[in-house]
Amino acid sequence: MATTITSLGNKMPLALTLGGLGAAITASNGGIFYSTASVGALLAGTATANQILQSGASAAPTWSTATYPATTTINQLLYSSAANVIGGLATANSGTLVTSSTGVPSILALGAQQSLVGIASGTPAVAYIPGLNRVLNGDFQVWQRGAGGSASFAVSASTTVYTADRWQVSVGASTATTVAQTAGATSGSYLCKVQRNSGQTGTAVMYLCTSLTRDMCVGAAGNVVTLSFQAAAGINFSPTSGNITVTVYSGTGSTDISGRNGAFTGTASPISSTQAITTTLTSYSFTSSTLGSTVTQLAVQFSWTPVGTAGTSDWVEFTNVQLEVSANQTPFQQRTFVNELLECQRFYYKTFLYGTAPVQNAGVGTGEIAGYVSIAAATTNFMPNIRFPIQMLAAPTITTYSPAAATAQIYNESASAAFTATTVFHSTATDQVVYGTGSAGGTVGQAIGLHITADVDVT
Amino acid sequence: MDYVYYTLKMANGAATSTMIYRLPDGAFIPLDPANGHYREHLEWIKAGNVAHEFSSPDDARAHHSAGA
């Protein structure tokens, strides 16, 4: 060995090409050998753990400033958890990457039918995708059959009547009841209040229910539905434990049903639950079993059994009733009044102003159909044909109202005289035609008027 | 409410029309199977009742008032 070194003479330090380093190297603990263009070199060791070696392109390598974890956890993303510190971002199942208002990332888990909602200056949040509410007038905005927003119905014992649009109430003997629209806690929100009148002694089951036409049920067959609503009870609400029964009926018939007396075929109750109602307005939600694959009909019913003699607050009120094809409750689908009214007018329409309950002798200039006498004296005169705001479910049943007399006749407003024999000549889903026999003294050109209601709801 | 139904057959020139007239509420019901009131009328007929025929509602009301 000594002989070999002697033979190299002044060739020390030994060049790279001869197997040496070509340079005098100073040792560094943890250093890394590398090569320059001509000689070997040493990158000094670093006192900081977990730095990694980085290429200097065609120059000397360096230690990274950032530190990296020695190990990682499955499914975690690596990110800068602090300046020059690479760490793992905790994972979550079925989630998405979001950041906070200061840019800090995290994984936000999303449940079924949830979506991401942006928050101004905050971390995005999850929210349920609003479902399509199959129930019309679930927030009890529309009361065409009454005096609009101040509607209150005196429901006689042993009757079934429509009250709020699309909602019918049924009560038994000795159960005279008042059904009214009441204002909710927030502007523009309403409830339907059903009150067994004070002193009534009837204890038969009371019902509040609505039905869906077959086209409103499309998509429900073979799926689950969720019914949600809000309810509160008066301090004298008399049913045992304040219980009501919440039912969703389904059927497979080929007829559009109406309320609880509808022509169901193959009736089932995919939701049938008992719920205690308290004096505090509370949200409730019920999810059905899977509906049959041939379901075409659905109806929602609330029922309760009063006990004893009614006190002064034997009532229950409901709002935000929603039936959706979903396994989850989603936020109530708030429709505008105009849209809700138009949807309801598929089933019921009146020529009266919205705030006027249909009645004989409501007054001239109250929205009646206006025409003129075209043939004098006691001869047949037709009222102008009017077309309904929306095509109705079927050709509706028409009831006529005189605007200025206690009859149901066309009224000659110029002569202040009622027609006779006012008759609906035809009614279709889009229009109706009425005629009558003019008053004896009627002359051509005199103004005539008539109110009507058009109704396809069956109690 | 107990209803009584009448058939109104009306003619206006060559045009004719048939409606069901219901009393005591005075509702005019079209002959549309999709109309639930018309279906109720059919049930009433099926139960053995007869819907007398008139050409005007006034005549039907008179008949009804007379308890005929």
Coordinates of C-alpha atoms in Angstrom, one line a residue:
Chain A
M1 CA 0.0 0.0 0.0
A2 CA 2.8 2.5 0.9
T3 CA 4.5 1.6 -2.4
T4 CA 1.4 2.5 -4.3
I5 CA 1.1 6.0 -2.7
T6 CA 4.8 6.7 -3.4
S7 CA 4.2 5.9 -7.1
L8 CA 1.4 8.5 -7.3
G9 CA 4.0 11.2 -6.4
N10 CA 2.5 14.6 -6.8
K11 CA -0.8 13.4 -8.0
M12 CA -2.3 13.9 -4.5
P13 CA -5.1 14.7 -3.9
L14 CA -6.2 11.9 -6.2
A15 CA -8.4 13.1 -9.0
L16 CA -12.0 11.8 -9.4
T17 CA -10.9 10.1 -12.6
L18 CA -8.5 8.1 -10.5
G19 CA -11.0 7.1 -7.9
G20 CA -10.2 9.9 -5.5
L21 CA -12.2 13.1 -4.6
G22 CA -9.9 15.6 -6.3
A23 CA -10.1 17.8 -3.3
A24 CA -9.4 18.0 0.4
I25 CA -12.7 17.4 2.2
T26 CA -13.5 18.5 5.7
A27 CA -15.7 16.0 7.5
S28 CA -19.2 17.1 8.6
N29 CA -21.4 14.9 10.8
G30 CA -24.4 13.9 8.7
G31 CA -23.0 15.5 5.6
I32 CA -23.7 14.3 2.1
F33 CA -21.0 13.6 -0.5
Y34 CA -21.7 15.0 -4.0
S35 CA -19.7 16.1 -7.0
T36 CA -19.1 19.4 -8.5
A37 CA -18.1 19.6 -12.2
S38 CA -14.6 18.5 -11.4
V39 CA -14.2 17.3 -7.8
G40 CA -15.9 15.7 -5.0
A41 CA -17.5 17.9 -2.3
L42 CA -19.5 17.5 0.9
L43 CA -22.8 19.1 1.8
A44 CA -22.5 19.8 5.5
G45 CA -24.9 18.0 7.8
T46 CA -27.9 20.0 9.1
A47 CA -28.8 20.4 12.7
T48 CA -32.6 20.4 11.8
A49 CA -34.2 17.0 11.6
N50 CA -36.6 16.0 8.8
Q51 CA -35.2 18.4 6.2
I52 CA -34.8 16.7 2.8
L53 CA -32.1 16.9 0.2
Q54 CA -33.0 19.0 -2.7
S55 CA -31.4 19.2 -6.2
G56 CA -29.5 22.4 -7.0
A57 CA -30.0 21.6 -10.7
S58 CA -26.4 21.5 -12.1
A59 CA -25.1 23.0 -8.9
A60 CA -24.6 21.9 -5.4
P61 CA -27.6 20.2 -3.6
T62 CA -29.1 21.8 -0.5
W63 CA -31.2 20.9 2.5
S64 CA -34.7 22.0 2.3
T65 CA -35.9 24.7 4.7
A66 CA -39.2 22.9 5.2
T67 CA -39.3 19.8 7.3
Y68 CA -41.2 16.7 6.3
P69 CA -42.8 14.0 8.4
A70 CA -40.8 10.8 8.6
T71 CA -44.1 8.8 8.4
T72 CA -47.6 9.5 7.0
T73 CA -51.1 8.3 7.8
I74 CA -53.1 6.7 5.1
N75 CA -55.5 9.0 3.2
Q76 CA -54.1 12.1 4.8
L77 CA -53.1 15.0 2.5
L78 CA -49.7 16.6 3.2
Y79 CA -49.9 20.4 3.5
S80 CA -48.0 23.2 5.1
S81 CA -49.4 23.2 8.6
A82 CA -47.1 26.1 9.4
A83 CA -44.4 28.0 7.6
N84 CA -41.8 25.4 6.4
V85 CA -43.6 22.6 8.2
I86 CA -45.2 19.9 6.2
G87 CA -47.8 17.9 8.1
G88 CA -50.8 15.6 7.5
L89 CA -54.3 17.0 7.1
A90 CA -56.8 14.8 9.0
T91 CA -59.1 13.0 6.7
A92 CA -62.8 12.4 6.9
N93 CA -65.1 10.0 5.1
S94 CA -67.2 11.3 2.2
G95 CA -66.0 14.8 2.5
T96 CA -64.7 17.7 0.6
L97 CA -61.7 20.1 1.0
V98 CA -62.7 23.5 2.4
T99 CA -60.8 26.4 3.9
S100 CA -61.5 28.8 6.7
S101 CA -61.7 32.5 6.3
T102 CA -58.0 32.6 7.0
G103 CA -57.2 29.9 4.5
V104 CA -56.7 27.0 6.9
P105 CA -57.8 23.8 5.1
S106 CA -59.9 21.0 6.5
I107 CA -62.1 18.2 5.3
L108 CA -65.8 18.7 5.7
A109 CA -67.9 15.5 5.7
L110 CA -71.1 15.6 3.6
G111 CA -74.1 13.5 4.4
A112 CA -76.7 12.2 2.1
Q113 CA -78.4 14.9 0.1
Q114 CA -76.2 17.5 1.7
S115 CA -74.3 20.1 -0.4
L116 CA -71.7 22.7 0.3
V117 CA -72.9 26.3 1.1
G118 CA -70.6 29.2 0.9
I119 CA -70.4 31.4 4.1
A120 CA -69.4 35.0 3.8
S121 CA -66.0 35.4 5.6
G122 CA -66.3 31.9 7.1
T123 CA -65.7 28.2 6.5
P124 CA -68.2 26.7 4.0
A125 CA -70.9 24.7 5.7
V126 CA -73.1 21.7 4.8
A127 CA -76.7 22.1 4.1
Y128 CA -79.4 19.8 2.9
I129 CA -80.4 20.2 -0.8
P130 CA -84.0 21.6 -0.6
G131 CA -86.4 19.0 -1.7
L132 CA -89.5 19.5 -3.8
N133 CA -92.4 19.9 -1.4
R134 CA -95.3 17.8 -2.8
V135 CA -97.8 19.5 -0.5
L136 CA -99.5 22.6 -1.8
N137 CA -100.1 25.4 0.7
G138 CA -98.1 23.7 3.3
D139 CA -97.4 27.0 5.0
F140 CA -101.1 28.0 4.9
Q141 CA -100.6 31.2 2.9
V142 CA -103.6 30.8 0.7
W143 CA -107.2 30.9 2.0
Q144 CA -109.3 31.7 -1.1
R145 CA -112.5 30.2 0.4
G146 CA -112.4 32.7 3.2
A147 CA -111.5 36.3 3.5
G148 CA -107.9 35.8 2.5
G149 CA -105.4 36.6 5.2
S150 CA -108.1 37.1 7.8
A151 CA -109.8 33.9 7.0
S152 CA -111.7 32.2 9.8
F153 CA -114.1 29.3 9.3
A154 CA -116.9 28.2 11.6
V155 CA -117.0 24.5 11.0
S156 CA -120.2 23.0 12.1
A157 CA -120.3 19.7 14.0
S158 CA -120.4 16.6 11.9
T159 CA -119.1 18.2 8.7
T160 CA -116.1 18.0 6.4
V161 CA -115.2 21.2 4.7
Y162 CA -112.3 22.8 2.9
T163 CA -110.7 25.7 4.8
A164 CA -107.2 26.8 3.7
D165 CA -106.7 25.9 0.1
R166 CA -106.1 22.2 -0.4
W167 CA -106.7 21.5 3.3
Q168 CA -110.0 20.0 4.6
V169 CA -111.2 19.7 8.2
S170 CA -113.5 17.0 9.4
V171 CA -115.2 17.0 12.8
G172 CA -117.8 14.8 14.5
A173 CA -120.9 15.4 16.5
S174 CA -120.9 18.2 19.2
T175 CA -117.5 19.4 17.9
A176 CA -118.2 22.8 16.4
T177 CA -114.8 24.0 15.4
T178 CA -113.1 27.2 14.3
V179 CA -110.3 27.0 11.7
A180 CA -108.3 30.2 11.1
Q181 CA -105.2 31.5 9.6
T182 CA -102.9 32.9 12.3
A183 CA -99.7 34.9 12.0
G184 CA -96.4 33.2 12.6
A185 CA -93.5 34.5 14.6
T186 CA -91.9 36.0 11.5
S187 CA -93.3 38.4 8.9
G188 CA -95.2 36.6 6.2
S189 CA -95.4 33.3 8.0
Y190 CA -98.7 31.7 8.8
L191 CA -100.2 28.7 10.6
C192 CA -103.5 26.9 10.4
K193 CA -105.2 26.8 13.8
V194 CA -107.9 24.2 14.4
Q195 CA -109.8 24.8 17.6
R196 CA -112.6 22.8 19.2
N197 CA -114.8 25.6 20.4
S198 CA -115.0 26.1 24.1
G199 CA -117.7 24.1 25.7
Q200 CA -118.0 21.5 22.9
T201 CA -118.3 18.0 24.2
G202 CA -117.8 15.9 21.1
T203 CA -114.9 13.4 21.4
A204 CA -114.9 11.9 17.9
V205 CA -111.6 12.1 16.0
M206 CA -110.9 15.4 14.4
Y207 CA -109.0 15.5 11.1
L208 CA -106.9 18.0 9.1
C209 CA -105.8 16.6 5.8
T210 CA -104.7 17.2 2.3
S211 CA -104.3 15.0 -0.8
L212 CA -102.0 14.9 -3.7
T213 CA -103.1 14.4 -7.3
R214 CA -101.4 11.7 -9.2
D215 CA -99.0 14.0 -11.1
M216 CA -97.9 15.4 -7.7
C217 CA -96.9 11.9 -6.7
V218 CA -94.6 11.1 -9.6
G219 CA -91.2 10.0 -8.4
A220 CA -92.5 8.7 -5.0
A221 CA -93.2 5.1 -6.1
G222 CA -90.5 2.8 -4.9
N223 CA -88.8 5.5 -2.8
V224 CA -89.1 6.7 0.7
V225 CA -90.8 10.0 1.6
T226 CA -90.2 12.3 4.5
L227 CA -93.0 14.3 6.1
S228 CA -92.0 17.3 8.2
F229 CA -94.1 20.0 9.8
Q230 CA -94.2 22.4 12.7
A231 CA -96.9 22.3 15.3
A232 CA -97.9 23.8 18.7
A233 CA -100.9 23.2 20.9
G234 CA -103.0 25.4 23.2
I235 CA -102.8 25.1 26.9
N236 CA -106.1 23.2 26.9
F237 CA -105.3 20.9 24.0
S238 CA -107.3 18.0 25.3
P239 CA -106.1 14.7 23.7
T240 CA -104.4 12.3 26.0
S241 CA -100.7 13.4 26.5
G242 CA -101.3 16.0 23.8
N243 CA -101.0 13.3 21.2
I244 CA -101.8 13.6 17.5
T245 CA -101.6 10.8 14.9
V246 CA -99.5 11.6 11.9
T247 CA -100.4 9.6 8.8
V248 CA -99.3 9.5 5.2
Y249 CA -101.6 7.3 3.1
S250 CA -100.6 5.8 -0.2
G251 CA -102.7 4.2 -2.9
T252 CA -102.4 2.7 -6.3
G253 CA -105.6 3.9 -7.9
S254 CA -106.0 5.7 -11.2
T255 CA -108.2 8.5 -9.8
D256 CA -107.1 11.8 -8.3
I257 CA -108.1 11.5 -4.7
S258 CA -109.5 14.2 -2.5
G259 CA -108.8 14.4 1.2
R260 CA -109.4 11.5 3.6
N261 CA -112.5 10.4 1.8
G262 CA -110.7 10.0 -1.6
A263 CA -110.9 7.0 -3.8
F264 CA -107.8 5.2 -2.6
T265 CA -107.0 1.8 -4.1
G266 CA -104.7 -0.5 -2.2
T267 CA -104.4 1.8 0.7
A268 CA -101.3 1.6 2.8
S269 CA -99.9 3.9 5.6
P270 CA -96.1 4.3 5.0
I271 CA -96.1 6.8 7.8
S272 CA -98.3 6.3 10.9
S273 CA -96.9 7.7 14.1
T274 CA -98.1 9.2 17.3
Q275 CA -96.6 12.6 18.3
A276 CA -97.1 14.6 21.5
I277 CA -97.6 18.3 20.7
T278 CA -96.4 20.9 23.2
T279 CA -97.3 24.5 23.6
T280 CA -94.0 25.4 22.0
L281 CA -93.9 25.5 18.2
T282 CA -91.7 22.6 17.4
S283 CA -90.4 20.9 14.2
Y284 CA -91.2 17.2 13.6
S285 CA -90.1 14.8 10.9
F286 CA -91.1 11.3 9.9
T287 CA -89.6 9.1 7.2
S288 CA -91.6 6.4 5.6
S289 CA -90.8 2.8 4.8
T290 CA -90.2 2.2 1.1
L291 CA -93.4 2.9 -0.9
G292 CA -94.7 0.3 -3.2
S293 CA -93.5 0.5 -6.8
T294 CA -97.0 1.2 -8.1
V295 CA -98.0 4.0 -5.7
T296 CA -99.9 6.7 -7.5
Q297 CA -101.8 8.4 -4.7
L298 CA -100.7 10.1 -1.5
A299 CA -102.4 12.0 1.3
V300 CA -101.3 13.6 4.5
Q301 CA -103.5 13.5 7.6
F302 CA -103.2 14.9 11.1
S303 CA -105.8 13.5 13.5
W304 CA -106.5 13.7 17.2
T305 CA -109.1 12.6 19.7
P306 CA -110.4 15.4 22.0
V307 CA -111.1 14.5 25.6
G308 CA -113.9 15.9 27.8
T309 CA -115.4 19.3 27.4
A310 CA -113.3 21.8 25.4
G311 CA -111.6 24.6 27.4
T312 CA -110.8 28.0 25.9
S313 CA -107.6 26.9 24.3
D314 CA -108.4 23.4 23.0
W315 CA -106.5 23.9 19.8
V316 CA -103.5 22.8 17.7
E317 CA -101.9 24.7 14.9
F318 CA -99.7 23.6 12.0
T319 CA -97.3 25.1 9.5
N320 CA -94.5 24.3 7.1
V321 CA -96.0 20.9 6.2
Q322 CA -93.7 19.3 3.7
L323 CA -93.8 15.9 2.0
E324 CA -90.7 15.2 -0.1
V325 CA -89.2 12.2 -1.8
S326 CA -86.2 11.9 0.4
A327 CA -84.9 9.9 3.3
N328 CA -84.1 13.2 5.1
Q329 CA -85.9 16.3 6.2
T330 CA -84.7 19.3 4.2
P331 CA -85.5 22.9 4.7
F332 CA -89.1 23.9 4.0
Q333 CA -89.5 24.9 0.4
Q334 CA -90.8 28.5 0.7
R335 CA -92.8 29.4 -2.4
T336 CA -94.0 32.9 -3.1
F337 CA -97.6 33.8 -2.4
V338 CA -98.4 34.3 -6.1
N339 CA -96.9 31.0 -7.1
E340 CA -98.7 29.2 -4.3
L341 CA -102.0 30.9 -5.2
L342 CA -101.6 29.9 -8.8
E343 CA -101.0 26.3 -7.9
C344 CA -104.0 26.3 -5.6
Q345 CA -106.2 27.8 -8.4
R346 CA -105.8 24.6 -10.3
F347 CA -108.3 23.3 -7.7
Y348 CA -110.3 26.3 -6.7
Y349 CA -110.8 29.8 -8.2
K350 CA -113.1 32.7 -7.3
T351 CA -113.8 36.0 -9.1
F352 CA -114.0 37.7 -5.7
L353 CA -111.1 39.7 -4.5
Y354 CA -108.7 37.5 -2.6
G355 CA -109.7 39.1 0.7
T356 CA -113.4 38.6 0.1
A357 CA -115.1 35.4 1.1
P358 CA -117.5 34.2 -1.6
V359 CA -121.0 35.5 -0.7
Q360 CA -124.1 36.8 -2.3
N361 CA -124.4 40.6 -2.5
A362 CA -120.7 41.3 -2.1
G363 CA -121.2 44.6 -3.9
V364 CA -120.8 46.1 -7.4
G365 CA -117.2 46.5 -8.4
T366 CA -115.9 43.7 -6.3
G367 CA -114.2 41.8 -9.1
E368 CA -117.3 40.3 -10.7
I369 CA -117.4 39.2 -14.3
A370 CA -118.7 42.3 -16.1
G371 CA -120.7 42.3 -19.3
Y372 CA -123.6 44.2 -20.9
V373 CA -127.1 43.5 -22.0
S374 CA -127.0 42.5 -25.6
I375 CA -130.7 41.7 -26.1
A376 CA -133.3 43.8 -24.2
A377 CA -136.0 42.6 -21.9
A378 CA -136.6 39.1 -20.6
T379 CA -134.4 37.3 -23.2
T380 CA -131.3 35.2 -23.0
N381 CA -128.1 37.1 -22.4
F382 CA -124.7 35.5 -22.1
M383 CA -122.0 36.7 -19.7
P384 CA -118.6 37.1 -21.2
N385 CA -116.7 33.9 -21.2
I386 CA -113.8 34.0 -18.7
R387 CA -110.8 31.8 -18.8
F388 CA -109.3 30.5 -15.5
P389 CA -105.8 31.7 -14.5
I390 CA -104.5 28.1 -14.8
Q391 CA -106.0 25.0 -16.4
M392 CA -107.9 23.3 -13.6
L393 CA -107.6 19.6 -12.7
A394 CA -110.9 18.9 -14.3
A395 CA -113.9 20.8 -15.5
P396 CA -114.9 22.5 -12.3
T397 CA -118.2 22.7 -10.5
I398 CA -119.5 26.3 -10.8
T399 CA -121.4 28.2 -8.2
T400 CA -122.9 31.6 -9.1
Y401 CA -123.2 34.7 -6.9
S402 CA -125.1 37.9 -7.5
P403 CA -122.9 40.9 -6.8
A404 CA -125.8 43.0 -5.6
A405 CA -128.7 40.8 -4.5
A406 CA -129.3 37.8 -2.2
T407 CA -129.7 35.6 -5.2
A408 CA -127.4 33.6 -7.4
Q409 CA -128.5 35.4 -10.5
I410 CA -126.7 37.6 -13.0
Y411 CA -127.4 41.2 -11.9
N412 CA -128.3 44.2 -14.1
E413 CA -126.2 46.7 -12.4
S414 CA -127.5 49.6 -14.5
A415 CA -131.1 48.8 -13.8
S416 CA -130.6 47.4 -10.3
A417 CA -132.5 44.3 -11.2
A418 CA -131.7 40.6 -11.0
F419 CA -131.9 38.2 -14.0
T420 CA -133.7 35.0 -13.7
A421 CA -132.7 31.5 -14.7
T422 CA -129.0 32.1 -14.4
T423 CA -127.4 28.9 -15.8
V424 CA -123.9 27.6 -16.4
F425 CA -124.0 26.6 -20.0
H426 CA -120.8 24.8 -19.9
S427 CA -117.7 24.4 -17.8
T428 CA -114.3 23.1 -18.9
A429 CA -110.9 22.9 -17.3
T430 CA -110.1 26.2 -18.9
D431 CA -113.3 28.2 -19.0
Q432 CA -116.9 28.5 -18.3
V433 CA -120.0 30.1 -19.9
V434 CA -123.0 31.5 -18.1
Y435 CA -126.2 32.9 -19.4
G436 CA -129.5 34.1 -17.9
T437 CA -132.8 35.6 -18.7
G438 CA -132.6 39.4 -18.6
S439 CA -134.9 41.5 -16.4
A440 CA -138.1 42.8 -18.0
G441 CA -137.0 46.4 -18.2
G442 CA -133.5 45.7 -19.3
T443 CA -132.2 47.6 -22.3
V444 CA -129.2 47.0 -24.6
G445 CA -125.9 48.2 -23.3
Q446 CA -126.7 48.1 -19.6
A447 CA -124.0 46.8 -17.3
I448 CA -124.4 43.3 -15.9
G449 CA -122.3 41.4 -13.5
L450 CA -121.8 38.0 -11.8
H451 CA -119.4 36.3 -9.4
I452 CA -118.5 32.7 -9.6
T453 CA -116.5 30.1 -7.8
A454 CA -115.0 27.2 -9.7
D455 CA -114.1 24.1 -7.6
V456 CA -112.8 20.6 -8.2
D457 CA -112.2 19.7 -4.5
V458 CA -114.4 17.1 -3.0
T459 CA -115.0 16.9 0.7
Chain B
M1 CA -125.0 17.9 3.7
D2 CA -127.6 15.9 1.9
Y3 CA -127.7 16.9 -1.8
V4 CA -130.3 16.5 -4.5
Y5 CA -129.2 16.4 -8.1
Y6 CA -131.1 17.6 -11.2
T7 CA -130.2 17.3 -14.8
L8 CA -130.2 20.6 -16.7
K9 CA -130.6 20.2 -20.5
M10 CA -130.2 23.5 -22.1
A11 CA -130.4 24.7 -25.7
N12 CA -129.2 28.0 -27.2
G13 CA -130.0 27.9 -30.9
A14 CA -128.1 24.9 -32.3
A15 CA -125.9 24.7 -29.2
T16 CA -127.0 22.3 -26.5
S17 CA -125.5 21.6 -23.1
T18 CA -126.1 19.3 -20.2
M19 CA -125.0 20.1 -16.6
I20 CA -125.9 18.6 -13.3
Y21 CA -127.5 21.1 -10.9
R22 CA -127.0 20.4 -7.2
L23 CA -129.3 21.7 -4.4
P24 CA -129.5 23.2 -1.9
D25 CA -126.1 24.8 -2.7
G26 CA -126.9 25.6 -6.3
A27 CA -123.7 24.2 -7.8
F28 CA -123.5 23.5 -11.5
I29 CA -121.6 20.3 -12.1
P30 CA -120.1 19.4 -15.5
L31 CA -120.4 15.9 -16.9
D32 CA -116.7 15.2 -16.4
P33 CA -115.6 11.9 -14.9
A34 CA -112.5 13.7 -13.5
N35 CA -114.8 16.0 -11.5
G36 CA -115.3 14.5 -8.0
H37 CA -118.7 16.1 -7.6
Y38 CA -119.8 14.4 -10.8
R39 CA -118.6 11.1 -9.4
E40 CA -120.6 11.8 -6.2
H41 CA -123.6 12.4 -8.4
L42 CA -123.1 9.0 -10.1
E43 CA -122.9 7.4 -6.7
W44 CA -126.1 9.1 -5.8
I45 CA -127.8 7.7 -8.9
K46 CA -126.3 4.3 -8.2
A47 CA -127.9 4.4 -4.8
G48 CA -131.3 4.4 -6.5
N49 CA -132.0 8.2 -6.7
V50 CA -133.4 9.9 -9.8
A51 CA -132.0 13.2 -11.2
H52 CA -135.1 14.9 -12.6
E53 CA -134.6 16.8 -15.8
F54 CA -135.3 20.5 -16.3
S55 CA -134.3 23.2 -18.7
S56 CA -133.5 25.9 -16.1
P57 CA -132.3 26.0 -12.5
D58 CA -135.3 28.0 -11.5
D59 CA -137.5 25.1 -12.4
A60 CA -135.3 22.7 -10.5
R61 CA -135.3 24.9 -7.4
A62 CA -139.1 25.1 -7.6
H63 CA -139.2 21.3 -7.8
H64 CA -136.8 21.1 -4.8
S65 CA -138.7 23.6 -2.8
A66 CA -141.9 21.7 -3.3
G67 CA -140.2 18.7 -1.8
A68 CA -141.1 16.7 -4.9

